[in-house]
XYZ file of C-alpha atoms in Angstrom:
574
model
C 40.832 -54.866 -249.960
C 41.833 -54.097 -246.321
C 44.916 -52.311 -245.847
C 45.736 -50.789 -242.538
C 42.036 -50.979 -241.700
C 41.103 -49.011 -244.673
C 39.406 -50.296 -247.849
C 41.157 -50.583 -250.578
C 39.370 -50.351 -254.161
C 40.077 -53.382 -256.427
C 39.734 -54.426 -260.206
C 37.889 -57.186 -259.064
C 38.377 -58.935 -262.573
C 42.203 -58.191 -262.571
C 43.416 -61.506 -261.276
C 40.451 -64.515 -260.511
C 42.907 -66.757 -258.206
C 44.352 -63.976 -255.935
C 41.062 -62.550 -256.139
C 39.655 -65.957 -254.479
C 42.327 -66.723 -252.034
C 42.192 -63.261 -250.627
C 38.413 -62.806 -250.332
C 38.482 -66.215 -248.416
C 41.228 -65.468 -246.209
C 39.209 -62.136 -245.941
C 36.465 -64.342 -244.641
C 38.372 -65.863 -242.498
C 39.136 -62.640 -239.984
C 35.906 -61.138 -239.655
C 36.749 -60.444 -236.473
C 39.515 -57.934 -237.220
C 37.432 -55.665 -240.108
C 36.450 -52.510 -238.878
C 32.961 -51.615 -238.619
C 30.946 -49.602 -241.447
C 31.944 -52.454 -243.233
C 28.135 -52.062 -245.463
C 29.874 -50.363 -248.608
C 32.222 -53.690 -249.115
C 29.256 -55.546 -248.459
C 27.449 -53.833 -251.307
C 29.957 -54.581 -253.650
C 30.649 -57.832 -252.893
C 27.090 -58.623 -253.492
C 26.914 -56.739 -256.733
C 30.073 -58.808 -257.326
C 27.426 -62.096 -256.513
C 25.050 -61.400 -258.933
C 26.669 -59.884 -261.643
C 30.051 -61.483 -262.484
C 30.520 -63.905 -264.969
C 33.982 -65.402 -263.225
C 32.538 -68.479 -261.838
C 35.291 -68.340 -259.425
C 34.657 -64.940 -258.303
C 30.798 -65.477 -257.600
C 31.834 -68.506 -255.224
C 34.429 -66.199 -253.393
C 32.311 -63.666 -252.997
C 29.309 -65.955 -252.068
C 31.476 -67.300 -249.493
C 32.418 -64.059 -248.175
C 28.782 -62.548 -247.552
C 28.069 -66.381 -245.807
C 30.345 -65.285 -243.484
C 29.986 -61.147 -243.529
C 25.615 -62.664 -242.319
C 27.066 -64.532 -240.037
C 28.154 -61.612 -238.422
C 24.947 -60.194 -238.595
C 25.373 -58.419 -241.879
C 22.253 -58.575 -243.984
C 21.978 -57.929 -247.763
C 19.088 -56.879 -250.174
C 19.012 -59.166 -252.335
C 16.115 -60.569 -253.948
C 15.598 -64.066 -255.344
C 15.610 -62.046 -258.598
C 18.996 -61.555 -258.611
C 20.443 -64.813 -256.386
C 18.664 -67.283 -258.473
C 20.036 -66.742 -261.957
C 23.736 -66.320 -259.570
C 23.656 -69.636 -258.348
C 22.479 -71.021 -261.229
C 25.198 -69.473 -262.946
C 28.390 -70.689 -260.178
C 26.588 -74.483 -259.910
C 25.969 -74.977 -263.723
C 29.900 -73.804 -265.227
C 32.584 -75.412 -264.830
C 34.431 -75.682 -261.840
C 38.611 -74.415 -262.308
C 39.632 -74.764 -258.999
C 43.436 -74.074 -259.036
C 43.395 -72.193 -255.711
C 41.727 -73.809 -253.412
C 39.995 -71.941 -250.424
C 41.464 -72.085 -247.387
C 40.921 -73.602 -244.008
C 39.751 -77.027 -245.657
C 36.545 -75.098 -247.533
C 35.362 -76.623 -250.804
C 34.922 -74.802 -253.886
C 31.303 -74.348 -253.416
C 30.618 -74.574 -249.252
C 30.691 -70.423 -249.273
C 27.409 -70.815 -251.848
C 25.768 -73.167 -250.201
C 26.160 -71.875 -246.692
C 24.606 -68.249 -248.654
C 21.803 -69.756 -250.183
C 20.730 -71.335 -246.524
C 21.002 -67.885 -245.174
C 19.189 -66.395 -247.772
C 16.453 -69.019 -246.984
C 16.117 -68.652 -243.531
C 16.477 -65.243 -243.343
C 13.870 -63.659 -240.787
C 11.108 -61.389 -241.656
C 11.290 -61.608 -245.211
C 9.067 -63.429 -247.591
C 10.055 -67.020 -247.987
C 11.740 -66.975 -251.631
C 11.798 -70.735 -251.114
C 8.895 -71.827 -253.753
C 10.925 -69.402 -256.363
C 13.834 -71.459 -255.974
C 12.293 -74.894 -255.658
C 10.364 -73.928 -259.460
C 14.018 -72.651 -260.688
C 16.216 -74.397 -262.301
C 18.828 -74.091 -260.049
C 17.363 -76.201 -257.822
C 17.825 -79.257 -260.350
C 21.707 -78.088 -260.996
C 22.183 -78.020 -257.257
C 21.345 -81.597 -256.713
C 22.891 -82.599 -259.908
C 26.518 -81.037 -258.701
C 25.879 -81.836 -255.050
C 25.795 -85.821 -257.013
C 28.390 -85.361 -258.643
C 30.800 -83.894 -256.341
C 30.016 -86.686 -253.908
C 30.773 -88.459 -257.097
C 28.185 -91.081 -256.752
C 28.775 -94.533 -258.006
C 25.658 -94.379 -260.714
C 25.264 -94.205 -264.689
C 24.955 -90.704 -265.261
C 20.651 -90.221 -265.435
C 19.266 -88.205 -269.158
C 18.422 -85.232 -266.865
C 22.196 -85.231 -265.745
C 22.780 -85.474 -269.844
C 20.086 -82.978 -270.489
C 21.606 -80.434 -267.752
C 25.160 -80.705 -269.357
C 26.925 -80.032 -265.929
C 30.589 -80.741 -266.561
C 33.126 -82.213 -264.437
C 36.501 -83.473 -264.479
C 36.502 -87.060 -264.943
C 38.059 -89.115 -262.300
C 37.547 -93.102 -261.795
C 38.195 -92.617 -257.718
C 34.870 -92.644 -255.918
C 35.816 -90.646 -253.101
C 34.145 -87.970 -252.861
C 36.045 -84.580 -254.222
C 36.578 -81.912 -250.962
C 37.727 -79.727 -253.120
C 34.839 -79.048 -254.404
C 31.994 -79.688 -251.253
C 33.860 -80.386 -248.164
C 31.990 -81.359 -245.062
C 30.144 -78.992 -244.202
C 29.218 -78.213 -247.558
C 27.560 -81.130 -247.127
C 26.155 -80.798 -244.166
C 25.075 -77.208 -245.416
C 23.422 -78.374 -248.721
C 21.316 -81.249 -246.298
C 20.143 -78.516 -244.187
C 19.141 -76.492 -246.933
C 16.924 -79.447 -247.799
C 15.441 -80.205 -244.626
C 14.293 -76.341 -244.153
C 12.848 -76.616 -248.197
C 10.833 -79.363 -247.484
C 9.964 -77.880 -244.396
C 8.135 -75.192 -246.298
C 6.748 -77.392 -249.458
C 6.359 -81.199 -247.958
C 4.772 -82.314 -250.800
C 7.813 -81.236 -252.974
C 9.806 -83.589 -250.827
C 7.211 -86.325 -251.730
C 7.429 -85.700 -255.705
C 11.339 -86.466 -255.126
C 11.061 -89.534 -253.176
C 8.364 -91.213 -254.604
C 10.401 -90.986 -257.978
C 11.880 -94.102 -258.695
C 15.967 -93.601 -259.152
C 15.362 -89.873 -258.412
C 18.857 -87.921 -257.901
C 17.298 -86.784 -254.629
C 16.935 -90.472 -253.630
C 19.926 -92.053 -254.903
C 21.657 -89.103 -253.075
C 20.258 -89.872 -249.630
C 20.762 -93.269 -249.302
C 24.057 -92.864 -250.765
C 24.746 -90.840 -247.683
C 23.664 -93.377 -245.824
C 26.229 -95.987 -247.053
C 28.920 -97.691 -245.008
C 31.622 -96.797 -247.461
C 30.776 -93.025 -247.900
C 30.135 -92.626 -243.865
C 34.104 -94.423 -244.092
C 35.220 -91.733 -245.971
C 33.350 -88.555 -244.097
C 34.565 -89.643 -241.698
C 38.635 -89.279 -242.465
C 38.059 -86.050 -244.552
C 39.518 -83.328 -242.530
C 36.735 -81.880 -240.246
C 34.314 -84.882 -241.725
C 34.065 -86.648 -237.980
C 32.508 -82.762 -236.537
C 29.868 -82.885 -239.691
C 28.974 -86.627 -239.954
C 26.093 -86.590 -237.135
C 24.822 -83.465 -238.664
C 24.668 -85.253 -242.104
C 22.877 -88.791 -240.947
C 20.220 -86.867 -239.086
C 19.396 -84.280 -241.775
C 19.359 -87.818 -244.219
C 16.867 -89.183 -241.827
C 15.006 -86.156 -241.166
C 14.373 -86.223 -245.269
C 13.628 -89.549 -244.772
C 11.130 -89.508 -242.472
C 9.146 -86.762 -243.980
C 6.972 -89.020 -246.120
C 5.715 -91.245 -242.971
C 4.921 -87.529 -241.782
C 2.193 -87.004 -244.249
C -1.233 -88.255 -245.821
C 0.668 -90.719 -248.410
C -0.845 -92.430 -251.328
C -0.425 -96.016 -250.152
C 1.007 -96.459 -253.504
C 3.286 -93.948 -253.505
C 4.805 -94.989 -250.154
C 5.146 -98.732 -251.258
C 7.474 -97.204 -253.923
C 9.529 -95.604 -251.680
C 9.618 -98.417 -249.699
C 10.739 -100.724 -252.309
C 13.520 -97.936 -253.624
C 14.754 -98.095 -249.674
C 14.849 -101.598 -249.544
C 16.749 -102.350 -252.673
C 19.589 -100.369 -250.812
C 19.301 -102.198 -247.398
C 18.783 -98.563 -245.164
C 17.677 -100.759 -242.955
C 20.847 -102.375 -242.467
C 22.852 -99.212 -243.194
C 20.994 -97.282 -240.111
C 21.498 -100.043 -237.700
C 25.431 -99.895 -238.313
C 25.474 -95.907 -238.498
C 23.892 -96.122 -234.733
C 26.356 -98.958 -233.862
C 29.559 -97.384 -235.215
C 28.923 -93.446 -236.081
C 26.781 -91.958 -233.829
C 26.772 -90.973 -230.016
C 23.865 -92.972 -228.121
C 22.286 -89.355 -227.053
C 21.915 -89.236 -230.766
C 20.237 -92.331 -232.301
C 16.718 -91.626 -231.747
C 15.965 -90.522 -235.130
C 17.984 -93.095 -236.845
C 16.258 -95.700 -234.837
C 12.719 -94.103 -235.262
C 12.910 -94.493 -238.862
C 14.459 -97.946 -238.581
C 11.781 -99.188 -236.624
C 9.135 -97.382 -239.421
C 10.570 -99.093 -242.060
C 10.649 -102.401 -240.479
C 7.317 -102.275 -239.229
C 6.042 -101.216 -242.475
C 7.707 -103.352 -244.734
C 8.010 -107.002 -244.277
C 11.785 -107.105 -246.128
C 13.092 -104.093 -243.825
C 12.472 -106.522 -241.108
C 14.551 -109.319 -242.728
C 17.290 -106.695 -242.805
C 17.302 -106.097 -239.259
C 17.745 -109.236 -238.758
C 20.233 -110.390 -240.713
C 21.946 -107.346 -239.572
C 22.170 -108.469 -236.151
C 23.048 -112.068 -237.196
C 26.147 -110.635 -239.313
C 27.873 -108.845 -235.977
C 25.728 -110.149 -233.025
C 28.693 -108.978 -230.793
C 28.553 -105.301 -231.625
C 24.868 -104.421 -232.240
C 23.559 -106.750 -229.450
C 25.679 -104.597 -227.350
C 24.650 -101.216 -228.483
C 21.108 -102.475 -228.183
C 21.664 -103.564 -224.768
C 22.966 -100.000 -223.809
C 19.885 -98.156 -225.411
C 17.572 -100.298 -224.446
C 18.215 -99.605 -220.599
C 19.419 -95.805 -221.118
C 17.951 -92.542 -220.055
C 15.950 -91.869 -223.652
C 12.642 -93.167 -223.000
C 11.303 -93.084 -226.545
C 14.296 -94.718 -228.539
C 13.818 -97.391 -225.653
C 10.014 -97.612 -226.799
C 11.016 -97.482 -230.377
C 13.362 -100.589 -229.708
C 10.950 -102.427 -227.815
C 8.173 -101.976 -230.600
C 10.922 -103.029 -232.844
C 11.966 -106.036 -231.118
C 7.972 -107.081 -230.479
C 7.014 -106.763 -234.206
C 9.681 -109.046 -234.386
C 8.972 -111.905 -232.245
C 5.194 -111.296 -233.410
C 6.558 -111.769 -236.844
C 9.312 -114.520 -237.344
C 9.729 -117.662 -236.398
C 11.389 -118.770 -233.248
C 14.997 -119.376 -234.860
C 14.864 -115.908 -235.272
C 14.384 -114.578 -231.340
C 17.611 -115.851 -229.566
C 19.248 -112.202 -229.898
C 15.857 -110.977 -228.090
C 16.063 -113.439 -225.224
C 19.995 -112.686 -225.176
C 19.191 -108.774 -224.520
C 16.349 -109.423 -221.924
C 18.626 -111.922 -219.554
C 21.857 -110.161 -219.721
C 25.190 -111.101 -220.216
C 25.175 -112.770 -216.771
C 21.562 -114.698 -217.515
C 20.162 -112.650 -214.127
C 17.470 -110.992 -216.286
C 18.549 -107.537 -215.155
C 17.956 -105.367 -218.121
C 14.375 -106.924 -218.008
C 13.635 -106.070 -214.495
C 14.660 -102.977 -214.840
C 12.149 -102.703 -218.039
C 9.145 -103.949 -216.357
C 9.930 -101.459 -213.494
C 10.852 -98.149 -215.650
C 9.011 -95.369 -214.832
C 7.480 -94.521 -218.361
C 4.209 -95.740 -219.038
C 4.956 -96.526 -222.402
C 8.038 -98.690 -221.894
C 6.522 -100.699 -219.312
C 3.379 -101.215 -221.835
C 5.850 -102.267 -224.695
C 8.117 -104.685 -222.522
C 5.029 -107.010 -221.355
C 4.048 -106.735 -225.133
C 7.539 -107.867 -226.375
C 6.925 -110.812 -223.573
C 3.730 -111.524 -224.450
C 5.148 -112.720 -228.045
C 8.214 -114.181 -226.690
C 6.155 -115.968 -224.811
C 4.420 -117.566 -227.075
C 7.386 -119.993 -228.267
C 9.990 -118.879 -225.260
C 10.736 -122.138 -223.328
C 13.925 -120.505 -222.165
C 11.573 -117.486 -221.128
C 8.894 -119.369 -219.012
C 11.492 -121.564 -217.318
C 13.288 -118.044 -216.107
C 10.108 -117.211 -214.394
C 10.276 -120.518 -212.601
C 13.628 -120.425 -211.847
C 14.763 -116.335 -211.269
C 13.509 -115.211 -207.832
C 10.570 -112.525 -208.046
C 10.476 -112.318 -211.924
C 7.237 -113.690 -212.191
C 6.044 -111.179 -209.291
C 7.380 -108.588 -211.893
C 5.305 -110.144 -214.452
C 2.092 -110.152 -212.359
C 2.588 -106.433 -210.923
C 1.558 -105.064 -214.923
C -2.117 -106.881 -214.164
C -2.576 -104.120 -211.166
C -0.746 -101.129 -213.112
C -2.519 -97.684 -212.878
C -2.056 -97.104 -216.953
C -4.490 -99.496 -219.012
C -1.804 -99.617 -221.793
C 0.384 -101.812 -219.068
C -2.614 -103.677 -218.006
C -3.706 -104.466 -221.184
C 0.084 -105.700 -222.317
C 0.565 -107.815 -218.879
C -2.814 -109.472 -219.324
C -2.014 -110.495 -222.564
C 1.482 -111.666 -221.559
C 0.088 -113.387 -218.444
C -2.507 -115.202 -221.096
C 0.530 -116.620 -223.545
C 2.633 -117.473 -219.818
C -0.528 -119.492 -218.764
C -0.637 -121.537 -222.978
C 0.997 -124.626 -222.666
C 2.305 -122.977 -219.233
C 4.288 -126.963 -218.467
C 6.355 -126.705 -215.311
C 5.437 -122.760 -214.740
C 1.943 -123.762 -214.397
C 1.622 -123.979 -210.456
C 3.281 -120.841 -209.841
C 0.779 -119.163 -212.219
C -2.053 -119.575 -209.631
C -1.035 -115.945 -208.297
C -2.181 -114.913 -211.667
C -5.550 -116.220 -210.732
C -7.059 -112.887 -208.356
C -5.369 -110.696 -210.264
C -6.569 -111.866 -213.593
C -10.270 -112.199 -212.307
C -10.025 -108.401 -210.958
C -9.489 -107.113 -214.390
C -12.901 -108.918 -216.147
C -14.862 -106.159 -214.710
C -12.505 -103.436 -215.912
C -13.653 -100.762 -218.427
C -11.085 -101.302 -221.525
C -12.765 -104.191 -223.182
C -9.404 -105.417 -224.865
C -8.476 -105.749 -220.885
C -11.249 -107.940 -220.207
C -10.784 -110.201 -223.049
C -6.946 -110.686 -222.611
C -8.212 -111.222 -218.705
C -11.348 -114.001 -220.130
C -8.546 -115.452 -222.245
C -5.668 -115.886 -219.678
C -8.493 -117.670 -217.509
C -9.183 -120.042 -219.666
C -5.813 -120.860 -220.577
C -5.307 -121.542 -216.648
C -7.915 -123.969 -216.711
C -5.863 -126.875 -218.267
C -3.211 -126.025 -215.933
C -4.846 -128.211 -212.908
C -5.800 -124.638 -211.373
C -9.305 -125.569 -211.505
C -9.858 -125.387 -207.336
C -7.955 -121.699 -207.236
C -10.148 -120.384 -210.405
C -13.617 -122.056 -208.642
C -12.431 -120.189 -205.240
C -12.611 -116.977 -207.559
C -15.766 -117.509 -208.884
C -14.162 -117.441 -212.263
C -17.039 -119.759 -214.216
C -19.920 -117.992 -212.913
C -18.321 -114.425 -213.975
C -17.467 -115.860 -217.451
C -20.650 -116.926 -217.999
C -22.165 -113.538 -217.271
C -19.818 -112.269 -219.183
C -20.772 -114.505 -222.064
C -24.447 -114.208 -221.598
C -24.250 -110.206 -221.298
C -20.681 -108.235 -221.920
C -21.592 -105.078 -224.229
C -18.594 -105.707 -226.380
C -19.465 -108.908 -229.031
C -15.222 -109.926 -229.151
C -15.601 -110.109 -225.152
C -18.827 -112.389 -225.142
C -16.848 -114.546 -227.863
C -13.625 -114.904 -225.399
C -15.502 -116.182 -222.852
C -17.534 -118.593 -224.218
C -13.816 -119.759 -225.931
C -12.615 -119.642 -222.204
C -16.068 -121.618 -220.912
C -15.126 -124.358 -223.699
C -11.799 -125.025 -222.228
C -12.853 -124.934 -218.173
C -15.454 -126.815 -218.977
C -13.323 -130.145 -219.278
C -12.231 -129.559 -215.133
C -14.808 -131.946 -213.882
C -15.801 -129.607 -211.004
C -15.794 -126.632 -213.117
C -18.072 -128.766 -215.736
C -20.064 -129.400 -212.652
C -20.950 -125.845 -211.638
C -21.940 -124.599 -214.489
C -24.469 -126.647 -215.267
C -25.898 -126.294 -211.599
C -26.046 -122.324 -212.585
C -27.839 -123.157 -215.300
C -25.534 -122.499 -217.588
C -26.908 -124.782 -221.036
C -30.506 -122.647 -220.481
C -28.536 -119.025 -220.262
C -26.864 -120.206 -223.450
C -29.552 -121.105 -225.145
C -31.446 -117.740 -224.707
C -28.359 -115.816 -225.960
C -28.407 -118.407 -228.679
C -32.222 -117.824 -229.715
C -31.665 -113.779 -229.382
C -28.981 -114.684 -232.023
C -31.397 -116.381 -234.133
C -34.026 -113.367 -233.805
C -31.861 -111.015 -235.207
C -33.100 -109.553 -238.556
C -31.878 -111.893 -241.598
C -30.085 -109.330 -243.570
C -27.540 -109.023 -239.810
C -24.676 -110.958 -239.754
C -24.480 -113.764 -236.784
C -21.923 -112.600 -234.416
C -18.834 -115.006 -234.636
C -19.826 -116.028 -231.179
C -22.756 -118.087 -231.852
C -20.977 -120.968 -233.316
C -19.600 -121.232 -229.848
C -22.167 -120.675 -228.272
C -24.088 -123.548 -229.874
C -21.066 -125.873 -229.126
C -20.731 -125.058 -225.318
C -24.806 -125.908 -225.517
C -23.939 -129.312 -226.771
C -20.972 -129.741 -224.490
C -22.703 -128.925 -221.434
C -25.370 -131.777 -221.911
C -25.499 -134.483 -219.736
C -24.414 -137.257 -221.981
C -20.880 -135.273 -222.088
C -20.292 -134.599 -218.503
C -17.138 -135.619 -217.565
């Protein structure tokens, strides 16, 4: 030991406790050690790999954590760690002097082994540990240390890992504190790094220890109890994102689609869904959430019950998530904002109405001005301009609330109309398509949607062919709307008819003779087209349909094709 800055020999083996208490306290004041400090390095390390005092190998792993974080380095091999670690996680832990400083029994191992992992410039000794043993033990004590509330698994049997039994299911800091935790998760994250498809063998395992482990993590009443363990508040962001990082590894790669509708299933039964929502609501700082709500919005995308979650999650405390939406939505963080508006789309696209008054609530504001959607539709990002007019295009499609707002707020429906001139065809394409569901079974807002009109007919000649369509199909839906004079004054039937008779893309053609079905019952629309001929241009797209070989499918179009034939004769003028 040190005594007046000299090194002290010491029977190691003399006395375990003191030994332990003095080698952390040693670790401790790093700072103070003289340099040349290699030869106590040395024997700590031989004092690693060697001893049989379970005790002492933790002390001493503790003390080289901190002896590399200085910038000592030590030669040892995975050899000689390995069997170590093995050794300290699979005995018995007799902790009767506890480190100091708050440090658990086995943070100074796990903070080594991370080290020893990372180290630069060596060969990665990662795939010998993951095809050790010790990697099993580690997770099995990292489980039960945490002291999860599960039946103990036959591997867990098989292992015989022993533990004082205690019925309280807080987790035992004496043993992992913190940022033990945090350590062991971090160790994880940089092995599956390395061997992905590890990570995958672990998750796809139904009731795996890895599993059960994460999303016990995850849980309100373990995130209660990080955070009032001393230091736990410092370590909990650390510990959620290295969760979801492990989480989100297996959306990351090629999955068998049957594998990942296990994992699914395993994530649903425990409602992570709901449990990242609240960790973003109540744990985390906003400049944090991104990953948390990435992965949310995965999962509910992905999986039909994930999106129930959500839901329901926002139904149980409206109050607080509706607010921390609101924030995020309209912060600085342009691709959680994108995340949430995919999020919030997918759900409008999905559920019925009853389901969308949260949605509506975050677009108008607390003060029903429609702020925090103005300030969507105008954000500088591409993508969350693109995503907003999505989320409206669906809200639109049942929103009575929503169309009257663009009758009644001054220049919203300018707003909504700007999108159809946008320089990105993302935004186009997302305005024309919200446009179209404004202009179905527009009611009152009908009128005002005759600005719509130039705009709309601008984009049928643009090169995106979903563009065009959403453009054909907003037209027609205008029709109906007694804007028959302002769509004639475009030229809109003659253009849908070429379009119809002669657009390269087959879903286009089948749009606008949809579109020509519904204009056609405006008497003067009916009227042009059949002075352009439009019944004998029909009929020789009709017979080109009819000459195609007889193994070809008929295009979907020709059924309408045929009908707007029929339509258009005289007996059915209007």
């Amino acid at each position: 030991m040190l005594v007046q800055g000299k090194v002290m020999v010491v029977d190691w083996e003399e006395s375990t406790e003191v030994t332990l208490y003095l080698l952390s306290l040693l670790a401790l004041r790093l700072q103070d050690l003289p340099s040349g400090m290699e030869k106590l390095g040395s024997e700590i390390a031989t004092l690693f790999t060697h001893s049989h005092v379970v005790s002492l190998v933790s002390a001493a792993a503790c003390l080289l954590g901190q002896l590399g974080q200085q910038g000592m380095t030590f030669d040892l091999q995975p050899m000689e760690w390995i069997p170590a670690a093995t050794h300290a996680l699979s005995a018995p832990a007799e902790v009767r002097l506890t480190p100091p400083d708050g440090c658990g029994f086995y943070d100074g191992l796990l903070i080594l082994l991370l080290q020893l992992l990372t180290q630069q410039g060596k060969a990665s000794p990662i795939r010998d540990m993951v095809s050790s043993e010790m990697w099993t033990v580690l997770w099995h004590r990292f489980s039960m240390a945490l002291r999860l509330p599960e039946e103990v698994s036959t591997q867990e049997e098989e292992l015989s890992l022993s533990s004082p039994h205690s019925s309280s299911s807080e987790p035992d800091w004496t043993l992992i504190s913190p940022q033990g935790v945090a350590a062991t998760l971090s160790l994880a994250v940089a092995t599956f790094t390395q061997e992905p498809q590890l990570c995958l063998s672990h998750l796809s395992q139904r009731g795996s220890i890895l599993m059960s482990t994460l999303k016990y993590l995850l849980s309100p009443s373990f995130l209660q109890q990080l955070g009032q363990a001393p230091h736990g508040s410092e370590f909990l962001p650390i510990v959620v994102l290295s969760v979801c990082q492990l989480l989100c590894f297996p959306f990351a790669l090629d999955v068998d689609a049957h594998l990942l509708v296990g994992i699914l299933a395993d994530l649903t039964d425990s409602e992570v869904t709901a449990h990242l929502l609240q960790v973003c609501c109540h744990h985390l700082p906003l400049p944090q959430v991104e990953l948390p709500i990435s992965l949310l919005t995965h999962l509910a995308l992905t999986d039909p019950t994930s999106l129930n979650q959500f839901v329901n999650t926002v139904a149980a405390s409206p109050r607080s998530i509706i607010s921390f939406l609101s924030v995020a939505l309209l912060g600085d963080q342009p691709l959680l904002t994108s995340d949430l508006l995919s999020l919030l789309a997918h759900t409008a696209r999905v559920l019925s109405p009853s389901h969308l008054s949260f949605i509506q609530e975050l677009l108008a504001g607390s003060d029903e001005s429609y702020r925090p959607l103005r300030s969507l539709l105008g954000h500088p990002e591409n993508s969350v301009r693109a995503r907003t007019y999505g989320l409206l295009g669906h809200l639109l499609q049942h929103s009575m609330a929503l169309r009257g707002a663009l009758q009644s707020q001054a220049g919203l429906l300018n707003l909504l109309l700007l999108g159809l001139g946008d320089k990105d065809p993302a935004v186009r394409r997302s305005s024309s398509f919200a446009v179209g569901n404004a202009a179905y079974q527009a009611g009152p807002l009908g009128p005002a949607l005759a600005a719509a009109v130039p705009h709309m007919t601008q984009l049928l000649g643009d090169p995106q062919a979903g563009i065009r369509r959403n453009a054909v199909s907003a037209l027609g839906n205008l029709g109906p709307e007694g804007l028959g004079e302002e769509l004639l004054q475009c030229q809109v039937p003659q253009r849908l008819l070429e379009m119809a008779c002669g657009d390269p893309q087959t879903n286009v053609k089948e749009a606008a003779l949809i579109a020509l079905r519904s204009l056609r019952q405006e008497p003067c629309i009916h009227q042009v087209l059949v002075s352009l001929g439009a019944s004998e241009k029909l009929a020789l797209l009709s017979l080109g349909n009819q000459l195609l070989p007889h193994s070809s499918p008929r295009p979907a179009s020709a059924k309408h094709c045929r009908k707007l034939i029929h339509l258009l004769r005289p007996t059915h003028s209007t």
